[in-house]
Amino acid sequence: MATLIVKCTERCNAECAYCEVVRTHAGVPDMTDETLALVFRRIGEYLAAKPGDSVNFTWHGGEPLLLGADYFRRARELQEEFCPGAGHRIGHCIQSNLTLLTDRHLEALRHLGINHLGTSFDPEPGIRGIAGRKNSTAYNRAFFRAAGLIERHGLNWGYIYVVTKKSLADPAGVFHRLANLKPGQGFMMNPVLVADDPTGELAITPIEYADFIGAVFPLWHAHRERYGRVEPFASLYAYVIEGRRELFCSESGFCGRTHLNIDPRGDVSKCGRSSDLGIMSFGNLRDASLDECLEQSKALLDGRGAALRAGDCAGCRLWAICHGGCPLDAFTASGRFDAKTGWCEAKRRFVFEYFEPVTGARVDLPDD
């Protein structure tokens, strides 16, 4: 499956302390109908050439709902025009802050095939807001209004939490507040990724992240059926304890073959973060097909695994659940794609100091 992260706009109506997109991409025009049509034309070409494959289309930004409900209705029309008979091979999902959501948005999204909306949430005040990030009360009011609207339409929503310096004082409290948003739903906890943090309020070290999720893990493990799929625990537990391979793109070692990002101008790069950083660029859809862009990505990263096994990751018994981690993290830390992630220390500390003692299982999996 090819995953396309489509940044249809770089604009956002909210302000998040750790988001650099609005600051670094100010003034970038929204994706035009012409470029959106080109995206679907390229998808149609890809699916016609690969009858056994499918495409996962992730609407991203910025805030995609700023483009209005009619934009997504137009997307459905373009899909039918350029991908005739292949709609069942295109899956759509969306990442949104939800605060602009209306009935018209939801009707258009459902027509496009979206029944689940991804978002993020921060229980700490001052992390995100509307009309300035300090106005988190207004943000939360709009967020919960939208969550209720989604549920009244019979759709689902899931959320990510970004672990910052403010999270560290009370890991258990943060976990329970997140778990109570949608009991049994599950959620994801990612470390904050910021280029700089002049206030000292956000950035955390790999050890701090490991100790945060390490403090939470026993709470989840003891009642995992009740809490649902909480990450980064559930996929690791499934792999090690249950023998089911459920790795994220950053751990799979195959992201070079599967993921592309398309920005509002039709420029193609590896993923959303590579677009933000201005690296791993593969040209514009006007000049290259999706398959050609994926071949460039594959050529750039396919040798990474062998280089890591002979170098940074030689002899590491966590290789099968990590594969050196995200190549973007490696590049930002070292300037090299063939280096291991800068968050390696977090993975090792969490597994050795928390996961193995709590589960009683040794993570020592065969090479894949």
Short mmCIF file of C-alpha atoms in Angstrom, two decimals:
data_model
loop_
_atom_site.label_atom_id
_atom_site.label_comp_id
_atom_site.label_asym_id
_atom_site.label_seq_id
_atom_site.Cartn_x
_atom_site.Cartn_y
_atom_site.Cartn_z
CA MET A 1 0.00 0.00 0.00
CA ALA A 2 1.23 3.47 -0.87
CA THR A 3 0.53 6.13 1.73
CA LEU A 4 0.17 9.71 0.49
CA ILE A 5 0.26 12.48 3.07
CA VAL A 6 -1.41 15.34 1.21
CA LYS A 7 -0.86 18.76 2.75
CA CYS A 8 -3.68 20.63 1.05
CA THR A 9 -2.98 23.77 3.09
CA GLU A 10 -0.25 25.10 5.35
CA ARG A 11 -2.64 27.54 7.07
CA CYS A 12 -4.12 26.88 10.51
CA ASN A 13 -6.76 28.58 12.63
CA ALA A 14 -5.12 27.47 15.88
CA GLU A 15 -1.75 28.00 17.49
CA CYS A 16 0.20 25.14 19.05
CA ALA A 17 3.39 25.76 21.00
CA TYR A 18 5.28 22.94 19.30
CA CYS A 19 4.03 23.43 15.72
CA GLU A 20 6.46 25.12 13.35
CA VAL A 21 4.44 24.78 10.14
CA VAL A 22 2.56 28.07 10.37
CA ARG A 23 5.75 29.97 11.22
CA THR A 24 7.98 28.38 8.59
CA HIS A 25 5.43 28.04 5.75
CA ALA A 26 3.57 31.33 6.06
CA GLY A 27 2.23 32.57 2.74
CA VAL A 28 2.18 29.22 0.95
CA PRO A 29 -1.03 29.15 -1.17
CA ASP A 30 -3.62 26.44 -0.62
CA MET A 31 -3.69 23.49 -2.99
CA THR A 32 -5.64 24.57 -6.08
CA ASP A 33 -8.27 22.49 -7.87
CA GLU A 34 -5.74 22.05 -10.67
CA THR A 35 -3.13 20.55 -8.35
CA LEU A 36 -5.72 18.44 -6.55
CA ALA A 37 -6.83 17.09 -9.94
CA LEU A 38 -3.20 16.28 -10.72
CA VAL A 39 -2.93 14.34 -7.44
CA PHE A 40 -5.90 12.16 -8.37
CA ARG A 41 -4.66 11.75 -11.93
CA ARG A 42 -1.36 10.44 -10.59
CA ILE A 43 -3.22 8.12 -8.20
CA GLY A 44 -5.29 6.81 -11.09
CA GLU A 45 -2.14 6.13 -13.13
CA TYR A 46 -0.51 4.36 -10.18
CA LEU A 47 -3.50 2.10 -9.52
CA ALA A 48 -3.93 1.28 -13.21
CA ALA A 49 -0.28 0.21 -13.42
CA LYS A 50 -0.47 -1.78 -10.15
CA PRO A 51 -3.79 -3.64 -10.09
CA GLY A 52 -2.94 -5.41 -6.84
CA ASP A 53 -2.04 -2.26 -4.91
CA SER A 54 -4.01 0.41 -3.06
CA VAL A 55 -3.48 3.97 -1.87
CA ASN A 56 -4.05 5.45 1.57
CA PHE A 57 -4.81 9.16 1.15
CA THR A 58 -4.18 11.18 4.33
CA TRP A 59 -5.58 14.74 4.30
CA HIS A 60 -3.20 16.89 6.30
CA GLY A 61 -2.05 20.46 6.89
CA GLY A 62 -2.04 22.99 8.44
CA GLU A 63 -5.72 22.64 9.07
CA PRO A 64 -7.51 20.98 6.12
CA LEU A 65 -10.99 21.98 7.29
CA LEU A 66 -10.13 25.60 6.47
CA LEU A 67 -10.72 24.69 2.82
CA GLY A 68 -14.43 24.11 3.43
CA ALA A 69 -16.84 21.25 2.82
CA ASP A 70 -17.11 21.91 -0.93
CA TYR A 71 -13.38 21.26 -1.35
CA PHE A 72 -13.86 17.67 -0.18
CA ARG A 73 -16.93 17.26 -2.36
CA ARG A 74 -14.81 18.36 -5.30
CA ALA A 75 -12.18 15.78 -4.27
CA ARG A 76 -14.78 13.02 -4.57
CA GLU A 77 -15.67 14.25 -8.08
CA LEU A 78 -12.00 14.28 -9.09
CA GLN A 79 -11.48 10.78 -7.72
CA GLU A 80 -14.40 9.49 -9.78
CA GLU A 81 -13.06 11.27 -12.87
CA PHE A 82 -9.43 10.16 -12.67
CA CYS A 83 -9.73 6.85 -10.81
CA PRO A 84 -12.76 5.21 -12.44
CA GLY A 85 -13.59 1.85 -10.95
CA ALA A 86 -10.75 2.11 -8.40
CA GLY A 87 -12.45 4.00 -5.59
CA HIS A 88 -12.53 0.87 -3.43
CA ARG A 89 -8.72 0.81 -3.58
CA ILE A 90 -8.36 4.34 -2.17
CA GLY A 91 -8.72 4.81 1.56
CA HIS A 92 -9.16 8.31 2.96
CA CYS A 93 -8.33 9.61 6.42
CA ILE A 94 -7.87 13.10 7.79
CA GLN A 95 -5.84 14.77 10.53
CA SER A 96 -7.53 17.88 11.94
CA ASN A 97 -7.70 19.94 15.10
CA LEU A 98 -11.53 19.59 14.71
CA THR A 99 -12.30 23.10 15.96
CA LEU A 100 -13.85 24.23 12.64
CA LEU A 101 -15.91 21.09 12.10
CA THR A 102 -19.53 21.45 10.92
CA ASP A 103 -22.32 19.16 9.78
CA ARG A 104 -21.49 20.08 6.17
CA HIS A 105 -17.86 19.04 6.67
CA LEU A 106 -18.92 15.68 8.07
CA GLU A 107 -21.38 15.02 5.26
CA ALA A 108 -18.68 15.76 2.67
CA LEU A 109 -16.07 13.66 4.49
CA ARG A 110 -18.44 10.72 4.80
CA HIS A 111 -19.20 10.97 1.05
CA LEU A 112 -15.45 10.76 0.43
CA GLY A 113 -15.29 7.56 2.49
CA ILE A 114 -13.96 8.96 5.78
CA ASN A 115 -15.52 7.45 8.89
CA HIS A 116 -12.69 8.19 11.32
CA LEU A 117 -11.07 11.56 12.06
CA GLY A 118 -7.61 11.82 13.60
CA THR A 119 -6.74 14.66 15.93
CA SER A 120 -4.56 15.53 18.91
CA PHE A 121 -5.26 16.80 22.39
CA ASP A 122 -3.31 18.39 25.25
CA PRO A 123 -4.86 18.54 28.72
CA GLU A 124 -2.22 21.06 29.87
CA PRO A 125 -3.22 24.72 29.45
CA GLY A 126 -1.13 26.98 27.26
CA ILE A 127 0.02 24.33 24.79
CA ARG A 128 -2.57 25.11 22.13
CA GLY A 129 -5.31 27.63 21.64
CA ILE A 130 -7.38 29.73 19.29
CA ALA A 131 -6.35 33.38 18.81
CA GLY A 132 -3.12 32.67 20.68
CA ARG A 133 -2.04 29.45 22.33
CA LYS A 134 -2.72 30.77 25.81
CA ASN A 135 -6.45 30.68 25.03
CA SER A 136 -6.72 26.94 25.54
CA THR A 137 -10.21 27.30 27.06
CA ALA A 138 -11.67 28.48 23.75
CA TYR A 139 -9.79 25.75 21.93
CA ASN A 140 -11.09 23.01 24.23
CA ARG A 141 -14.65 24.31 23.99
CA ALA A 142 -14.53 24.09 20.17
CA PHE A 143 -12.76 20.71 20.32
CA PHE A 144 -15.34 19.02 22.52
CA ARG A 145 -18.22 20.54 20.55
CA ALA A 146 -16.74 18.91 17.43
CA ALA A 147 -16.17 15.58 19.18
CA GLY A 148 -19.85 15.47 20.11
CA LEU A 149 -20.81 16.36 16.55
CA ILE A 150 -18.71 13.49 15.15
CA GLU A 151 -20.36 11.01 17.47
CA ARG A 152 -23.86 12.27 16.63
CA HIS A 153 -23.06 11.57 12.97
CA GLY A 154 -22.08 8.02 13.89
CA LEU A 155 -18.41 8.50 13.05
CA ASN A 156 -15.31 7.92 15.18
CA TRP A 157 -12.32 9.99 16.21
CA GLY A 158 -8.92 9.17 17.67
CA TYR A 159 -6.17 11.28 19.15
CA ILE A 160 -2.45 11.75 19.64
CA TYR A 161 -0.84 13.31 22.69
CA VAL A 162 2.49 15.11 22.44
CA VAL A 163 4.73 14.60 25.49
CA THR A 164 6.44 17.86 26.46
CA LYS A 165 8.37 19.16 29.43
CA LYS A 166 5.03 20.10 31.00
CA SER A 167 3.95 16.45 30.90
CA LEU A 168 6.72 15.16 33.12
CA ALA A 169 5.43 16.29 36.51
CA ASP A 170 2.45 13.92 36.58
CA PRO A 171 2.59 11.02 34.07
CA ALA A 172 -0.21 9.08 35.77
CA GLY A 173 -2.48 12.10 35.87
CA VAL A 174 -1.88 12.85 32.21
CA PHE A 175 -2.56 9.24 31.28
CA HIS A 176 -5.86 9.08 33.15
CA ARG A 177 -7.07 12.37 31.68
CA LEU A 178 -6.27 11.11 28.20
CA ALA A 179 -7.82 7.69 28.83
CA ASN A 180 -11.04 9.31 30.03
CA LEU A 181 -11.51 11.31 26.82
CA LYS A 182 -12.83 8.18 25.11
CA PRO A 183 -12.77 5.22 27.50
CA GLY A 184 -11.52 2.08 25.79
CA GLN A 185 -10.59 3.92 22.59
CA GLY A 186 -6.84 4.03 23.06
CA PHE A 187 -4.52 6.81 21.91
CA MET A 188 -0.91 7.54 21.04
CA MET A 189 1.80 9.35 23.03
CA ASN A 190 4.62 10.83 20.93
CA PRO A 191 7.63 12.86 22.11
CA VAL A 192 7.64 16.52 21.14
CA LEU A 193 9.88 17.30 18.16
CA VAL A 194 11.00 20.93 18.09
CA ALA A 195 13.96 22.50 16.32
CA ASP A 196 14.53 24.91 19.19
CA ASP A 197 12.91 25.66 22.52
CA PRO A 198 13.98 29.08 23.80
CA THR A 199 11.46 29.03 26.67
CA GLY A 200 12.53 25.61 27.96
CA GLU A 201 8.84 24.64 28.28
CA LEU A 202 8.69 21.96 25.61
CA ALA A 203 11.75 19.95 24.59
CA ILE A 204 12.48 16.69 26.39
CA THR A 205 15.39 14.28 26.26
CA PRO A 206 15.07 10.65 25.15
CA ILE A 207 15.55 9.59 28.77
CA GLU A 208 12.76 11.88 29.95
CA TYR A 209 10.42 10.47 27.32
CA ALA A 210 11.34 6.90 28.27
CA ASP A 211 10.73 7.58 31.94
CA PHE A 212 7.39 9.26 31.19
CA ILE A 213 6.00 6.34 29.19
CA GLY A 214 7.73 3.95 31.60
CA ALA A 215 5.73 5.43 34.48
CA VAL A 216 2.52 4.99 32.47
CA PHE A 217 3.17 1.50 31.10
CA PRO A 218 2.32 -0.49 34.27
CA LEU A 219 -1.02 1.36 34.48
CA TRP A 220 -1.89 0.36 30.92
CA HIS A 221 -0.52 -3.17 31.20
CA ALA A 222 -2.55 -4.00 34.31
CA HIS A 223 -5.83 -3.04 32.61
CA ARG A 224 -4.98 -3.10 28.90
CA GLU A 225 -8.34 -4.60 27.90
CA ARG A 226 -10.08 -1.64 29.54
CA TYR A 227 -7.81 1.07 28.14
CA GLY A 228 -7.59 -0.23 24.58
CA ARG A 229 -4.81 0.34 22.09
CA VAL A 230 -2.51 2.84 23.79
CA GLU A 231 0.74 3.49 21.93
CA PRO A 232 3.68 3.04 21.99
CA PHE A 233 2.69 0.08 24.18
CA ALA A 234 0.12 -1.94 22.23
CA SER A 235 2.13 -2.56 19.06
CA LEU A 236 5.23 -3.57 21.02
CA TYR A 237 3.15 -5.87 23.23
CA ALA A 238 1.49 -7.41 20.17
CA TYR A 239 4.85 -8.06 18.52
CA VAL A 240 6.73 -9.44 21.51
CA ILE A 241 4.02 -11.20 23.49
CA GLU A 242 1.46 -12.16 20.85
CA GLY A 243 3.73 -12.62 17.83
CA ARG A 244 1.84 -10.12 15.63
CA ARG A 245 3.93 -7.68 13.59
CA GLU A 246 2.35 -4.25 14.06
CA LEU A 247 5.09 -1.67 13.57
CA PHE A 248 4.76 2.01 12.74
CA CYS A 249 6.39 3.53 9.67
CA SER A 250 9.28 4.82 11.78
CA GLU A 251 10.05 1.30 13.07
CA SER A 252 9.26 -0.83 10.02
CA GLY A 253 12.39 -0.21 7.99
CA PHE A 254 10.19 0.05 4.87
CA CYS A 255 8.96 3.64 4.90
CA GLY A 256 11.14 4.42 1.89
CA ARG A 257 8.95 2.11 -0.19
CA THR A 258 5.55 3.22 1.06
CA HIS A 259 5.28 6.88 2.12
CA LEU A 260 5.24 10.15 0.18
CA ASN A 261 4.23 13.68 1.11
CA ILE A 262 2.60 16.08 -1.37
CA ASP A 263 2.55 19.77 -0.47
CA PRO A 264 0.04 22.40 -1.68
CA ARG A 265 2.16 23.15 -4.76
CA GLY A 266 2.41 19.50 -5.79
CA ASP A 267 6.01 19.15 -4.59
CA VAL A 268 6.77 15.62 -3.41
CA SER A 269 8.97 14.64 -0.48
CA LYS A 270 9.36 11.71 1.88
CA CYS A 271 6.83 12.73 4.53
CA GLY A 272 5.35 15.74 6.29
CA ARG A 273 8.42 16.27 8.42
CA SER A 274 10.78 16.07 5.45
CA SER A 275 8.67 18.72 3.74
CA ASP A 276 8.91 20.95 6.81
CA LEU A 277 12.68 20.45 6.94
CA GLY A 278 13.15 20.95 3.20
CA ILE A 279 14.95 17.62 2.66
CA MET A 280 14.31 14.34 0.81
CA SER A 281 12.57 16.12 -2.09
CA PHE A 282 11.58 14.17 -5.21
CA GLY A 283 10.36 16.86 -7.58
CA ASN A 284 6.83 17.91 -8.54
CA LEU A 285 3.88 15.80 -9.65
CA ARG A 286 3.78 17.78 -12.90
CA ASP A 287 7.07 16.14 -13.86
CA ALA A 288 7.08 12.78 -12.07
CA SER A 289 4.65 9.95 -11.40
CA LEU A 290 4.00 8.52 -7.95
CA ASP A 291 5.91 5.39 -8.90
CA GLU A 292 8.92 7.45 -9.98
CA CYS A 293 8.86 9.36 -6.68
CA LEU A 294 8.63 6.12 -4.71
CA GLU A 295 11.57 4.73 -6.66
CA GLN A 296 13.62 7.80 -5.68
CA SER A 297 12.65 7.30 -2.05
CA LYS A 298 13.48 3.62 -2.20
CA ALA A 299 16.88 4.31 -3.76
CA LEU A 300 17.66 6.86 -1.04
CA LEU A 301 16.79 4.62 1.90
CA ASP A 302 17.04 0.98 0.79
CA GLY A 303 20.70 0.69 1.81
CA ARG A 304 20.04 2.11 5.25
CA GLY A 305 19.23 -1.21 6.92
CA ALA A 306 22.45 -2.91 5.84
CA ALA A 307 24.52 0.13 6.83
CA LEU A 308 22.93 0.20 10.28
CA ARG A 309 23.39 -3.53 10.85
CA ALA A 310 27.07 -3.13 10.05
CA GLY A 311 27.41 0.09 12.03
CA ASP A 312 25.27 1.87 14.64
CA CYS A 313 22.90 -1.06 15.25
CA ALA A 314 25.35 -3.97 15.04
CA GLY A 315 24.42 -6.63 17.59
CA CYS A 316 21.38 -4.78 18.96
CA ARG A 317 18.72 -7.22 20.08
CA LEU A 318 15.99 -4.62 19.50
CA TRP A 319 16.62 -4.45 15.75
CA ALA A 320 13.43 -6.30 14.77
CA ILE A 321 11.21 -3.77 16.58
CA CYS A 322 13.16 -0.65 15.61
CA HIS A 323 15.22 -0.98 12.39
CA GLY A 324 17.21 2.07 13.39
CA GLY A 325 14.13 4.22 13.84
CA CYS A 326 12.95 7.14 11.73
CA PRO A 327 15.51 8.24 9.11
CA LEU A 328 14.32 11.84 9.56
CA ASP A 329 15.18 11.67 13.27
CA ALA A 330 18.57 10.25 12.31
CA PHE A 331 19.21 13.04 9.84
CA THR A 332 18.21 15.86 12.21
CA ALA A 333 20.50 14.42 14.89
CA SER A 334 23.52 13.55 12.75
CA GLY A 335 23.09 14.85 9.21
CA ARG A 336 23.05 11.24 7.95
CA PHE A 337 20.23 8.97 6.85
CA ASP A 338 22.27 5.84 7.53
CA ALA A 339 22.62 6.68 11.23
CA LYS A 340 20.27 5.40 13.93
CA THR A 341 17.54 7.60 15.33
CA GLY A 342 18.42 10.15 17.97
CA TRP A 343 15.65 8.53 20.06
CA CYS A 344 17.42 5.15 20.25
CA GLU A 345 18.24 5.75 23.90
CA ALA A 346 14.54 6.18 24.68
CA LYS A 347 13.60 2.88 23.05
CA ARG A 348 16.36 0.96 24.81
CA ARG A 349 15.67 2.46 28.20
CA PHE A 350 11.92 1.84 27.97
CA VAL A 351 12.34 -1.78 26.88
CA PHE A 352 15.10 -2.70 29.33
CA GLU A 353 13.98 -0.71 32.37
CA TYR A 354 10.19 -0.91 32.07
CA PHE A 355 8.73 -3.25 29.44
CA GLU A 356 10.79 -6.33 30.23
CA PRO A 357 10.48 -6.08 34.04
CA VAL A 358 6.71 -5.52 33.89
CA THR A 359 5.89 -8.21 31.30
CA GLY A 360 8.57 -10.70 32.28
CA ALA A 361 9.38 -11.13 28.57
CA ARG A 362 12.80 -10.66 27.02
CA VAL A 363 12.79 -8.71 23.76
CA ASP A 364 15.22 -10.74 21.70
CA LEU A 365 13.58 -11.37 18.36
CA PRO A 366 15.06 -13.02 15.26
CA ASP A 367 16.24 -10.87 12.38
CA ASP A 368 13.65 -10.24 9.68
#
